[in-house]
PDB file of C-alpha atoms in Angstrom:
ATOM      1  CA  MET A  23       2.076 -31.953  22.825  1.00  0.00           C
ATOM      2  CA  ASP A  24       0.151 -32.799  25.923  1.00  0.00           C
ATOM      3  CA  PRO A  25      -3.557 -32.844  24.925  1.00  0.00           C
ATOM      4  CA  GLU A  26      -4.658 -30.605  27.817  1.00  0.00           C
ATOM      5  CA  LEU A  27      -1.877 -27.999  27.025  1.00  0.00           C
ATOM      6  CA  GLU A  28      -2.510 -28.083  23.268  1.00  0.00           C
ATOM      7  CA  ALA A  29      -6.209 -26.940  23.828  1.00  0.00           C
ATOM      8  CA  PHE A  30      -4.808 -23.809  25.356  1.00  0.00           C
ATOM      9  CA  ILE A  31      -2.283 -22.886  22.773  1.00  0.00           C
ATOM     10  CA  PRO A  32      -4.654 -20.600  20.749  1.00  0.00           C
ATOM     11  CA  LEU A  33      -4.881 -18.599  24.011  1.00  0.00           C
ATOM     12  CA  VAL A  34      -1.150 -18.350  24.771  1.00  0.00           C
ATOM     13  CA  PRO A  35       0.205 -15.152  23.439  1.00  0.00           C
ATOM     14  CA  LEU A  36       3.586 -15.039  21.722  1.00  0.00           C
ATOM     15  CA  PRO A  37       5.167 -11.714  22.687  1.00  0.00           C
ATOM     16  CA  ASP A  38       7.334  -9.855  20.152  1.00  0.00           C
ATOM     17  CA  PHE A  39      10.568  -9.180  21.857  1.00  0.00           C
ATOM     18  CA  SER A  40      11.551  -6.818  19.118  1.00  0.00           C
ATOM     19  CA  ASP A  41       9.411  -4.202  20.888  1.00  0.00           C
ATOM     20  CA  PRO A  42       9.613  -5.140  24.625  1.00  0.00           C
ATOM     21  CA  VAL A  43       8.280  -1.834  25.950  1.00  0.00           C
ATOM     22  CA  THR A  44       5.041  -2.312  24.085  1.00  0.00           C
ATOM     23  CA  GLU A  45       4.884  -5.996  25.176  1.00  0.00           C
ATOM     24  CA  ARG A  46       5.379  -5.024  28.856  1.00  0.00           C
ATOM     25  CA  LYS A  47       2.178  -3.029  28.763  1.00  0.00           C
ATOM     26  CA  LYS A  48       0.270  -5.915  27.072  1.00  0.00           C
ATOM     27  CA  LEU A  49       1.586  -8.366  29.759  1.00  0.00           C
ATOM     28  CA  ALA A  50       0.671  -6.068  32.567  1.00  0.00           C
ATOM     29  CA  GLU A  51      -2.929  -5.623  31.042  1.00  0.00           C
ATOM     30  CA  ARG A  52      -3.337  -9.443  30.735  1.00  0.00           C
ATOM     31  CA  VAL A  53      -2.250 -10.118  34.247  1.00  0.00           C
ATOM     32  CA  ALA A  54      -4.463  -7.304  35.629  1.00  0.00           C
ATOM     33  CA  ALA A  55      -7.463  -8.604  33.749  1.00  0.00           C
ATOM     34  CA  GLY A  56      -6.953 -12.171  34.998  1.00  0.00           C
ATOM     35  CA  PRO A  57      -8.256 -13.729  38.227  1.00  0.00           C
ATOM     36  CA  ALA A  58      -6.396 -12.626  41.522  1.00  0.00           C
ATOM     37  CA  PRO A  59      -4.159 -15.315  42.811  1.00  0.00           C
ATOM     38  CA  ASP A  60      -4.935 -17.294  45.880  1.00  0.00           C
ATOM     39  CA  ILE A  61      -2.698 -15.871  48.575  1.00  0.00           C
ATOM     40  CA  THR A  62      -3.863 -17.858  51.378  1.00  0.00           C
ATOM     41  CA  GLY A  63      -1.440 -18.349  54.256  1.00  0.00           C
ATOM     42  CA  LEU A  64       0.954 -15.724  52.964  1.00  0.00           C
ATOM     43  CA  GLU A  65       2.155 -12.483  54.471  1.00  0.00           C
ATOM     44  CA  ILE A  66       3.155 -10.203  51.621  1.00  0.00           C
ATOM     45  CA  GLU A  67       5.463  -7.091  51.856  1.00  0.00           C
ATOM     46  CA  ASP A  68       7.012  -4.855  49.420  1.00  0.00           C
ATOM     47  CA  ARG A  69      10.528  -3.547  50.154  1.00  0.00           C
ATOM     48  CA  MET A  70      13.380  -1.568  48.701  1.00  0.00           C
ATOM     49  CA  VAL A  71      16.750  -3.223  48.904  1.00  0.00           C
ATOM     50  CA  PRO A  72      19.544  -0.545  49.225  1.00  0.00           C
ATOM     51  CA  ALA A  73      21.856  -0.565  46.257  1.00  0.00           C
ATOM     52  CA  ASP A  74      22.740   1.818  43.476  1.00  0.00           C
ATOM     53  CA  PRO A  75      19.879   2.183  42.455  1.00  0.00           C
ATOM     54  CA  ASP A  76      17.595   0.570  45.046  1.00  0.00           C
ATOM     55  CA  VAL A  77      16.068  -2.707  44.055  1.00  0.00           C
ATOM     56  CA  PRO A  78      12.203  -3.228  44.573  1.00  0.00           C
ATOM     57  CA  VAL A  79      11.402  -6.762  46.037  1.00  0.00           C
ATOM     58  CA  ARG A  80       8.192  -8.366  47.083  1.00  0.00           C
ATOM     59  CA  ILE A  81       8.563 -10.766  50.060  1.00  0.00           C
ATOM     60  CA  TYR A  82       6.107 -13.716  50.443  1.00  0.00           C
ATOM     61  CA  ARG A  83       6.243 -15.210  53.967  1.00  0.00           C
ATOM     62  CA  PRO A  84       4.291 -18.494  54.449  1.00  0.00           C
ATOM     63  CA  ARG A  85       3.371 -19.657  57.965  1.00  0.00           C
ATOM     64  CA  GLN A  86       6.310 -21.523  59.607  1.00  0.00           C
ATOM     65  CA  ALA A  87       8.532 -20.664  56.684  1.00  0.00           C
ATOM     66  CA  GLN A  88      11.565 -22.883  55.927  1.00  0.00           C
ATOM     67  CA  GLY A  89      14.456 -21.139  54.233  1.00  0.00           C
ATOM     68  CA  ALA A  90      14.354 -18.433  51.578  1.00  0.00           C
ATOM     69  CA  VAL A  91      14.368 -18.392  47.898  1.00  0.00           C
ATOM     70  CA  ILE A  92      15.595 -15.376  45.780  1.00  0.00           C
ATOM     71  CA  TRP A  93      13.108 -15.611  42.760  1.00  0.00           C
ATOM     72  CA  LEU A  94      14.043 -13.985  39.420  1.00  0.00           C
ATOM     73  CA  HIS A  95      11.182 -13.672  37.011  1.00  0.00           C
ATOM     74  CA  GLY A  96      11.084 -14.739  33.427  1.00  0.00           C
ATOM     75  CA  GLY A  97      10.587 -12.611  30.302  1.00  0.00           C
ATOM     76  CA  GLY A  98      13.957 -12.775  28.588  1.00  0.00           C
ATOM     77  CA  CYS A  99      15.236 -10.033  30.832  1.00  0.00           C
ATOM     78  CA  VAL A 100      13.185  -7.509  28.911  1.00  0.00           C
ATOM     79  CA  MET A 101       9.838  -7.998  30.378  1.00  0.00           C
ATOM     80  CA  GLY A 102       8.151  -8.716  33.815  1.00  0.00           C
ATOM     81  CA  ASP A 103       7.795  -6.947  37.182  1.00  0.00           C
ATOM     82  CA  LEU A 104       6.622  -7.640  40.731  1.00  0.00           C
ATOM     83  CA  ASP A 105       2.875  -7.445  39.625  1.00  0.00           C
ATOM     84  CA  THR A 106       3.113  -9.562  36.637  1.00  0.00           C
ATOM     85  CA  GLU A 107       5.073 -12.166  38.616  1.00  0.00           C
ATOM     86  CA  HIS A 108       2.772 -12.095  41.572  1.00  0.00           C
ATOM     87  CA  PRO A 109       0.598 -15.072  40.695  1.00  0.00           C
ATOM     88  CA  TRP A 110       3.723 -17.310  40.016  1.00  0.00           C
ATOM     89  CA  ALA A 111       5.742 -16.139  43.007  1.00  0.00           C
ATOM     90  CA  SER A 112       2.874 -16.477  45.438  1.00  0.00           C
ATOM     91  CA  ARG A 113       2.375 -20.045  44.160  1.00  0.00           C
ATOM     92  CA  ILE A 114       6.033 -20.932  44.598  1.00  0.00           C
ATOM     93  CA  ALA A 115       5.874 -19.701  48.243  1.00  0.00           C
ATOM     94  CA  GLN A 116       2.869 -21.784  49.048  1.00  0.00           C
ATOM     95  CA  VAL A 117       4.072 -25.047  47.536  1.00  0.00           C
ATOM     96  CA  SER A 118       7.626 -24.718  48.837  1.00  0.00           C
ATOM     97  CA  GLY A 119       6.915 -23.322  52.244  1.00  0.00           C
ATOM     98  CA  ALA A 120       9.799 -21.073  51.785  1.00  0.00           C
ATOM     99  CA  VAL A 121      10.114 -17.291  52.059  1.00  0.00           C
ATOM    100  CA  VAL A 122      10.114 -16.047  48.403  1.00  0.00           C
ATOM    101  CA  ILE A 123      11.895 -12.864  47.668  1.00  0.00           C
ATOM    102  CA  SER A 124      10.675 -11.756  44.153  1.00  0.00           C
ATOM    103  CA  VAL A 125      13.065  -9.335  42.587  1.00  0.00           C
ATOM    104  CA  ALA A 126      12.173  -6.485  40.158  1.00  0.00           C
ATOM    105  CA  TYR A 127      15.618  -6.374  38.491  1.00  0.00           C
ATOM    106  CA  ARG A 128      16.289  -3.718  35.867  1.00  0.00           C
ATOM    107  CA  LEU A 129      15.299  -4.729  32.357  1.00  0.00           C
ATOM    108  CA  ALA A 130      16.937  -4.444  28.864  1.00  0.00           C
ATOM    109  CA  PRO A 131      17.261  -2.851  26.478  1.00  0.00           C
ATOM    110  CA  GLU A 132      17.084   0.288  28.738  1.00  0.00           C
ATOM    111  CA  ASN A 133      19.419  -1.325  31.196  1.00  0.00           C
ATOM    112  CA  PRO A 134      21.542  -4.081  29.573  1.00  0.00           C
ATOM    113  CA  PHE A 135      24.009  -6.413  31.150  1.00  0.00           C
ATOM    114  CA  PRO A 136      25.229  -6.143  33.978  1.00  0.00           C
ATOM    115  CA  ALA A 137      22.386  -4.078  35.474  1.00  0.00           C
ATOM    116  CA  ALA A 138      19.954  -7.160  36.103  1.00  0.00           C
ATOM    117  CA  LEU A 139      22.794  -9.235  37.491  1.00  0.00           C
ATOM    118  CA  ASP A 140      23.917  -6.405  39.810  1.00  0.00           C
ATOM    119  CA  ASP A 141      20.444  -6.160  41.185  1.00  0.00           C
ATOM    120  CA  ALA A 142      20.194  -9.854  41.854  1.00  0.00           C
ATOM    121  CA  PHE A 143      23.529  -9.850  43.462  1.00  0.00           C
ATOM    122  CA  ALA A 144      22.603  -6.929  45.725  1.00  0.00           C
ATOM    123  CA  VAL A 145      19.335  -8.729  46.837  1.00  0.00           C
ATOM    124  CA  LEU A 146      21.225 -11.881  47.639  1.00  0.00           C
ATOM    125  CA  ALA A 147      23.681 -10.013  49.852  1.00  0.00           C
ATOM    126  CA  TRP A 148      20.953  -8.175  51.482  1.00  0.00           C
ATOM    127  CA  ALA A 149      18.908 -11.310  52.195  1.00  0.00           C
ATOM    128  CA  ALA A 150      21.896 -12.924  53.742  1.00  0.00           C
ATOM    129  CA  ALA A 151      22.729 -10.023  55.946  1.00  0.00           C
ATOM    130  CA  ARG A 152      19.113  -9.631  57.004  1.00  0.00           C
ATOM    131  CA  ALA A 153      18.216 -13.228  57.074  1.00  0.00           C
ATOM    132  CA  GLY A 154      16.605 -12.951  60.393  1.00  0.00           C
ATOM    133  CA  GLU A 155      14.471 -10.024  59.397  1.00  0.00           C
ATOM    134  CA  VAL A 156      13.574 -11.757  56.167  1.00  0.00           C
ATOM    135  CA  GLY A 157      12.525 -14.844  58.132  1.00  0.00           C
ATOM    136  CA  ALA A 158      15.365 -17.367  57.199  1.00  0.00           C
ATOM    137  CA  GLU A 159      18.749 -18.410  58.066  1.00  0.00           C
ATOM    138  CA  PRO A 160      21.794 -16.978  56.172  1.00  0.00           C
ATOM    139  CA  ASP A 161      22.855 -20.600  55.295  1.00  0.00           C
ATOM    140  CA  ARG A 162      19.533 -21.667  53.980  1.00  0.00           C
ATOM    141  CA  ILE A 163      19.056 -19.331  50.950  1.00  0.00           C
ATOM    142  CA  ALA A 164      18.395 -20.729  47.446  1.00  0.00           C
ATOM    143  CA  ILE A 165      18.372 -18.795  44.140  1.00  0.00           C
ATOM    144  CA  ALA A 166      15.805 -19.706  41.509  1.00  0.00           C
ATOM    145  CA  GLY A 167      14.338 -18.401  38.284  1.00  0.00           C
ATOM    146  CA  HIS A 168      12.309 -19.017  35.175  1.00  0.00           C
ATOM    147  CA  SER A 169      13.502 -18.511  31.567  1.00  0.00           C
ATOM    148  CA  GLY A 170      15.553 -15.320  31.532  1.00  0.00           C
ATOM    149  CA  GLY A 171      15.459 -15.346  35.247  1.00  0.00           C
ATOM    150  CA  GLY A 172      16.746 -18.850  35.263  1.00  0.00           C
ATOM    151  CA  GLY A 173      19.830 -17.713  33.243  1.00  0.00           C
ATOM    152  CA  LEU A 174      20.340 -14.843  35.649  1.00  0.00           C
ATOM    153  CA  ALA A 175      20.246 -17.275  38.595  1.00  0.00           C
ATOM    154  CA  ALA A 176      22.842 -19.419  36.922  1.00  0.00           C
ATOM    155  CA  ALA A 177      25.097 -16.394  36.498  1.00  0.00           C
ATOM    156  CA  LEU A 178      24.439 -15.260  39.967  1.00  0.00           C
ATOM    157  CA  ALA A 179      25.722 -18.613  41.327  1.00  0.00           C
ATOM    158  CA  LEU A 180      28.913 -18.205  39.319  1.00  0.00           C
ATOM    159  CA  ARG A 181      29.471 -14.605  40.395  1.00  0.00           C
ATOM    160  CA  ALA A 182      28.832 -15.459  44.061  1.00  0.00           C
ATOM    161  CA  ARG A 183      31.348 -18.314  43.916  1.00  0.00           C
ATOM    162  CA  ASP A 184      33.981 -15.982  42.305  1.00  0.00           C
ATOM    163  CA  GLN A 185      33.476 -12.891  44.216  1.00  0.00           C
ATOM    164  CA  GLY A 186      32.957 -14.116  47.764  1.00  0.00           C
ATOM    165  CA  GLY A 187      29.283 -13.715  47.772  1.00  0.00           C
ATOM    166  CA  PRO A 188      26.990 -15.159  50.369  1.00  0.00           C
ATOM    167  CA  PRO A 189      26.797 -19.028  50.439  1.00  0.00           C
ATOM    168  CA  ILE A 190      23.890 -20.297  48.184  1.00  0.00           C
ATOM    169  CA  ARG A 191      22.320 -23.656  49.417  1.00  0.00           C
ATOM    170  CA  PHE A 192      20.695 -24.516  46.020  1.00  0.00           C
ATOM    171  CA  GLN A 193      20.036 -23.190  42.534  1.00  0.00           C
ATOM    172  CA  LEU A 194      16.642 -23.964  40.800  1.00  0.00           C
ATOM    173  CA  LEU A 195      16.758 -23.291  37.020  1.00  0.00           C
ATOM    174  CA  HIS A 196      13.452 -23.511  35.372  1.00  0.00           C
ATOM    175  CA  GLN A 197      13.653 -23.618  31.622  1.00  0.00           C
ATOM    176  CA  PRO A 198      16.620 -21.208  31.852  1.00  0.00           C
ATOM    177  CA  GLY A 199      18.070 -19.113  29.074  1.00  0.00           C
ATOM    178  CA  LEU A 200      21.720 -19.996  29.252  1.00  0.00           C
ATOM    179  CA  ASP A 201      23.436 -19.705  25.824  1.00  0.00           C
ATOM    180  CA  ASP A 202      23.204 -16.877  23.469  1.00  0.00           C
ATOM    181  CA  ARG A 203      24.815 -18.852  20.518  1.00  0.00           C
ATOM    182  CA  GLN A 204      21.619 -20.750  19.729  1.00  0.00           C
ATOM    183  CA  GLU A 205      23.620 -23.465  17.994  1.00  0.00           C
ATOM    184  CA  THR A 206      21.682 -26.496  19.616  1.00  0.00           C
ATOM    185  CA  TRP A 207      19.192 -28.644  17.768  1.00  0.00           C
ATOM    186  CA  SER A 208      16.247 -27.226  19.733  1.00  0.00           C
ATOM    187  CA  ALA A 209      17.342 -23.656  19.266  1.00  0.00           C
ATOM    188  CA  ARG A 210      17.866 -24.109  15.491  1.00  0.00           C
ATOM    189  CA  HIS A 211      14.535 -25.960  14.900  1.00  0.00           C
ATOM    190  CA  PHE A 212      11.940 -24.512  17.297  1.00  0.00           C
ATOM    191  CA  THR A 213      11.092 -21.357  15.229  1.00  0.00           C
ATOM    192  CA  ASP A 214       7.359 -21.635  15.745  1.00  0.00           C
ATOM    193  CA  THR A 215       6.801 -23.141  19.253  1.00  0.00           C
ATOM    194  CA  PRO A 216       4.303 -21.608  21.584  1.00  0.00           C
ATOM    195  CA  SER A 217       5.165 -18.906  24.134  1.00  0.00           C
ATOM    196  CA  SER A 218       8.835 -18.730  23.027  1.00  0.00           C
ATOM    197  CA  ASN A 219      10.663 -19.360  19.669  1.00  0.00           C
ATOM    198  CA  ARG A 220      14.084 -18.847  18.165  1.00  0.00           C
ATOM    199  CA  HIS A 221      13.347 -15.270  17.106  1.00  0.00           C
ATOM    200  CA  ASN A 222      12.417 -14.101  20.651  1.00  0.00           C
ATOM    201  CA  VAL A 223      15.411 -15.873  22.346  1.00  0.00           C
ATOM    202  CA  THR A 224      17.760 -14.361  19.860  1.00  0.00           C
ATOM    203  CA  THR A 225      16.309 -10.906  20.152  1.00  0.00           C
ATOM    204  CA  SER A 226      16.168 -10.985  23.875  1.00  0.00           C
ATOM    205  CA  TRP A 227      19.789 -11.989  24.142  1.00  0.00           C
ATOM    206  CA  GLY A 228      20.606  -9.039  21.824  1.00  0.00           C
ATOM    207  CA  HIS A 229      18.780  -6.554  24.066  1.00  0.00           C
ATOM    208  CA  TYR A 230      20.286  -8.037  27.310  1.00  0.00           C
ATOM    209  CA  LEU A 231      23.945  -8.131  26.104  1.00  0.00           C
ATOM    210  CA  GLY A 232      23.783  -4.783  24.315  1.00  0.00           C
ATOM    211  CA  SER A 233      27.306  -3.849  23.405  1.00  0.00           C
ATOM    212  CA  THR A 234      28.814  -6.240  25.908  1.00  0.00           C
ATOM    213  CA  PRO A 235      30.830  -9.181  24.448  1.00  0.00           C
ATOM    214  CA  ALA A 236      29.070 -12.446  25.166  1.00  0.00           C
ATOM    215  CA  SER A 237      32.399 -13.735  26.456  1.00  0.00           C
ATOM    216  CA  THR A 238      32.351 -11.199  29.334  1.00  0.00           C
ATOM    217  CA  PRO A 239      32.336 -13.222  32.671  1.00  0.00           C
ATOM    218  CA  TYR A 240      28.817 -13.773  33.916  1.00  0.00           C
ATOM    219  CA  ALA A 241      27.092 -12.390  30.892  1.00  0.00           C
ATOM    220  CA  VAL A 242      26.226 -15.884  29.527  1.00  0.00           C
ATOM    221  CA  ALA A 243      26.331 -18.685  32.010  1.00  0.00           C
ATOM    222  CA  ALA A 244      26.909 -21.408  29.337  1.00  0.00           C
ATOM    223  CA  ARG A 245      30.148 -19.706  28.179  1.00  0.00           C
ATOM    224  CA  ALA A 246      31.724 -20.092  31.781  1.00  0.00           C
ATOM    225  CA  GLU A 247      34.719 -22.441  31.491  1.00  0.00           C
ATOM    226  CA  ASP A 248      34.652 -23.575  34.999  1.00  0.00           C
ATOM    227  CA  LEU A 249      31.406 -24.856  36.659  1.00  0.00           C
ATOM    228  CA  SER A 250      33.006 -26.538  39.629  1.00  0.00           C
ATOM    229  CA  GLY A 251      32.201 -25.524  43.160  1.00  0.00           C
ATOM    230  CA  LEU A 252      28.597 -24.302  42.346  1.00  0.00           C
ATOM    231  CA  PRO A 253      25.692 -25.003  44.489  1.00  0.00           C
ATOM    232  CA  PRO A 254      23.561 -28.231  43.818  1.00  0.00           C
ATOM    233  CA  ALA A 255      21.128 -27.644  41.016  1.00  0.00           C
ATOM    234  CA  PHE A 256      17.704 -28.624  39.875  1.00  0.00           C
ATOM    235  CA  ILE A 257      17.052 -27.953  36.052  1.00  0.00           C
ATOM    236  CA  ALA A 258      13.636 -28.415  34.543  1.00  0.00           C
ATOM    237  CA  THR A 259      13.241 -28.385  30.746  1.00  0.00           C
ATOM    238  CA  ALA A 260      10.175 -28.403  28.343  1.00  0.00           C
ATOM    239  CA  GLU A 261      10.021 -30.588  25.249  1.00  0.00           C
ATOM    240  CA  PHE A 262       9.048 -27.934  22.864  1.00  0.00           C
ATOM    241  CA  ASP A 263      11.383 -25.052  23.943  1.00  0.00           C
ATOM    242  CA  PRO A 264      14.420 -23.496  22.204  1.00  0.00           C
ATOM    243  CA  ASN A 265      16.202 -23.574  25.481  1.00  0.00           C
ATOM    244  CA  ARG A 266      15.715 -27.385  25.901  1.00  0.00           C
ATOM    245  CA  ASP A 267      19.033 -28.660  24.648  1.00  0.00           C
ATOM    246  CA  GLU A 268      21.247 -25.934  26.064  1.00  0.00           C
ATOM    247  CA  ASP A 269      19.625 -26.655  29.483  1.00  0.00           C
ATOM    248  CA  ILE A 270      20.414 -30.376  29.166  1.00  0.00           C
ATOM    249  CA  ALA A 271      24.047 -29.629  28.060  1.00  0.00           C
ATOM    250  CA  TYR A 272      24.482 -27.294  31.004  1.00  0.00           C
ATOM    251  CA  ALA A 273      23.116 -29.970  33.407  1.00  0.00           C
ATOM    252  CA  LEU A 274      25.640 -32.444  32.083  1.00  0.00           C
ATOM    253  CA  ARG A 275      28.515 -30.034  32.318  1.00  0.00           C
ATOM    254  CA  LEU A 276      27.536 -29.445  35.982  1.00  0.00           C
ATOM    255  CA  LEU A 277      27.642 -33.162  36.573  1.00  0.00           C
ATOM    256  CA  GLN A 278      31.044 -33.471  34.952  1.00  0.00           C
ATOM    257  CA  ALA A 279      32.265 -30.596  37.153  1.00  0.00           C
ATOM    258  CA  GLY A 280      31.247 -32.578  40.342  1.00  0.00           C
ATOM    259  CA  VAL A 281      28.004 -30.611  41.012  1.00  0.00           C
ATOM    260  CA  PRO A 282      24.988 -32.572  42.261  1.00  0.00           C
ATOM    261  CA  VAL A 283      22.289 -32.081  39.625  1.00  0.00           C
ATOM    262  CA  GLU A 284      18.737 -33.235  39.149  1.00  0.00           C
ATOM    263  CA  LEU A 285      17.344 -32.801  35.615  1.00  0.00           C
ATOM    264  CA  HIS A 286      13.703 -33.211  34.779  1.00  0.00           C
ATOM    265  CA  GLN A 287      12.642 -33.095  31.144  1.00  0.00           C
ATOM    266  CA  TRP A 288       8.960 -32.647  30.894  1.00  0.00           C
ATOM    267  CA  PRO A 289       7.514 -34.414  27.746  1.00  0.00           C
ATOM    268  CA  GLY A 290       4.603 -32.751  25.919  1.00  0.00           C
ATOM    269  CA  THR A 291       5.258 -29.301  27.509  1.00  0.00           C
ATOM    270  CA  PHE A 292       6.291 -25.942  26.048  1.00  0.00           C
ATOM    271  CA  HIS A 293       8.125 -22.967  27.494  1.00  0.00           C
ATOM    272  CA  GLY A 294       6.118 -21.578  30.294  1.00  0.00           C
ATOM    273  CA  SER A 295       3.221 -23.935  29.940  1.00  0.00           C
ATOM    274  CA  GLN A 296       3.085 -24.538  33.612  1.00  0.00           C
ATOM    275  CA  VAL A 297       0.942 -21.336  34.031  1.00  0.00           C
ATOM    276  CA  ILE A 298      -1.779 -23.409  32.447  1.00  0.00           C
ATOM    277  CA  ALA A 299      -2.568 -24.498  36.031  1.00  0.00           C
ATOM    278  CA  SER A 300      -5.634 -26.684  35.219  1.00  0.00           C
ATOM    279  CA  ALA A 301      -3.557 -29.131  33.214  1.00  0.00           C
ATOM    280  CA  GLU A 302      -2.523 -32.269  35.056  1.00  0.00           C
ATOM    281  CA  VAL A 303       1.141 -32.001  33.943  1.00  0.00           C
ATOM    282  CA  SER A 304       1.239 -28.413  35.177  1.00  0.00           C
ATOM    283  CA  LYS A 305       0.037 -29.574  38.544  1.00  0.00           C
ATOM    284  CA  ARG A 306       2.650 -32.146  38.787  1.00  0.00           C
ATOM    285  CA  GLN A 307       5.400 -29.620  37.613  1.00  0.00           C
ATOM    286  CA  ILE A 308       4.383 -27.129  40.332  1.00  0.00           C
ATOM    287  CA  ALA A 309       4.100 -29.718  43.061  1.00  0.00           C
ATOM    288  CA  GLU A 310       7.603 -31.023  42.066  1.00  0.00           C
ATOM    289  CA  LEU A 311       9.080 -27.386  42.443  1.00  0.00           C
ATOM    290  CA  GLY A 312       7.693 -27.217  45.899  1.00  0.00           C
ATOM    291  CA  ASP A 313       9.047 -30.635  46.842  1.00  0.00           C
ATOM    292  CA  VAL A 314      12.455 -29.910  45.378  1.00  0.00           C
ATOM    293  CA  LEU A 315      12.790 -26.540  47.318  1.00  0.00           C
ATOM    294  CA  ARG A 316      11.490 -27.984  50.655  1.00  0.00           C
ATOM    295  CA  ARG A 317      14.079 -30.830  50.520  1.00  0.00           C
ATOM    296  CA  ALA A 318      16.906 -28.458  49.438  1.00  0.00           C
ATOM    297  CA  LEU A 319      16.105 -26.018  52.258  1.00  0.00           C
ATOM    298  CA  ALA A 320      15.398 -28.494  55.057  1.00  0.00           C
ATOM    299  CA  PRO A 321      17.208 -28.016  58.264  1.00  0.00           C
ATOM    300  CA  GLY A 322      20.485 -30.039  58.514  1.00  0.00           C
ATOM    301  CA  LYS A 323      20.996 -30.203  54.614  1.00  0.00           C
ATOM    302  CA  SER A 324      24.423 -29.041  53.358  1.00  0.00           C
TER     303      SER A 324
END
């Protein structure tokens, strides 16, 4: 473990996804009690995207914004909202220089698959149709997410490809949850890792899928048979994370399908450790995310 990160482990809570409703309240309280994020240089606006039901979003507009990013928060698709994601989403907007559209998709177990994916798809379609209003061009929209949100982003790319959705310039998958089967080495062995472990990953998949078979198209990105024709991808993994090996396997499958992929495995890190912003490795991680998105959304890129 990176020594700077290791010192913070006693302060990193491990949520119990067996009771996500209670954990949501604890997360909201922790974020509310923490320092307010630096939002220098950002114009921030809350909107409702018309859908059934409407989807709340928070839009972060940097000065001289370049492109737009649909941002899907982490939390195993059972936790998180616009307020708890506010510090992370605002930082992504600052380091990338892109308009960030943070999505408050519906959460399981109250709203299992496909509710969250439907919400994400609706926001993608809305952002493309209202690109000028949002502050971007319709051909310069990326999708991105952390953890459960990363898995949603991967599924969103598949659905947009198959169902004639708006063109997606790029997909950024940060420590994504991609495979419910939990058969990889990291999924089987990381039972006591900080922030996320096998129990929570397995439990959150159960909440998200509900009674839906995991083989249902777009329910589990790693179960998709055809990964060709997807947007270029950047995948970041953490060394001590149950998701690690399934993320690496997905990157390899994308490469084999002819999709341009950049894979960065961060040694000494754990799931979500980038929120420990004072650590040198976290500073490097966040700077890299900004650089990746700036390059992907640059004018003239295809």
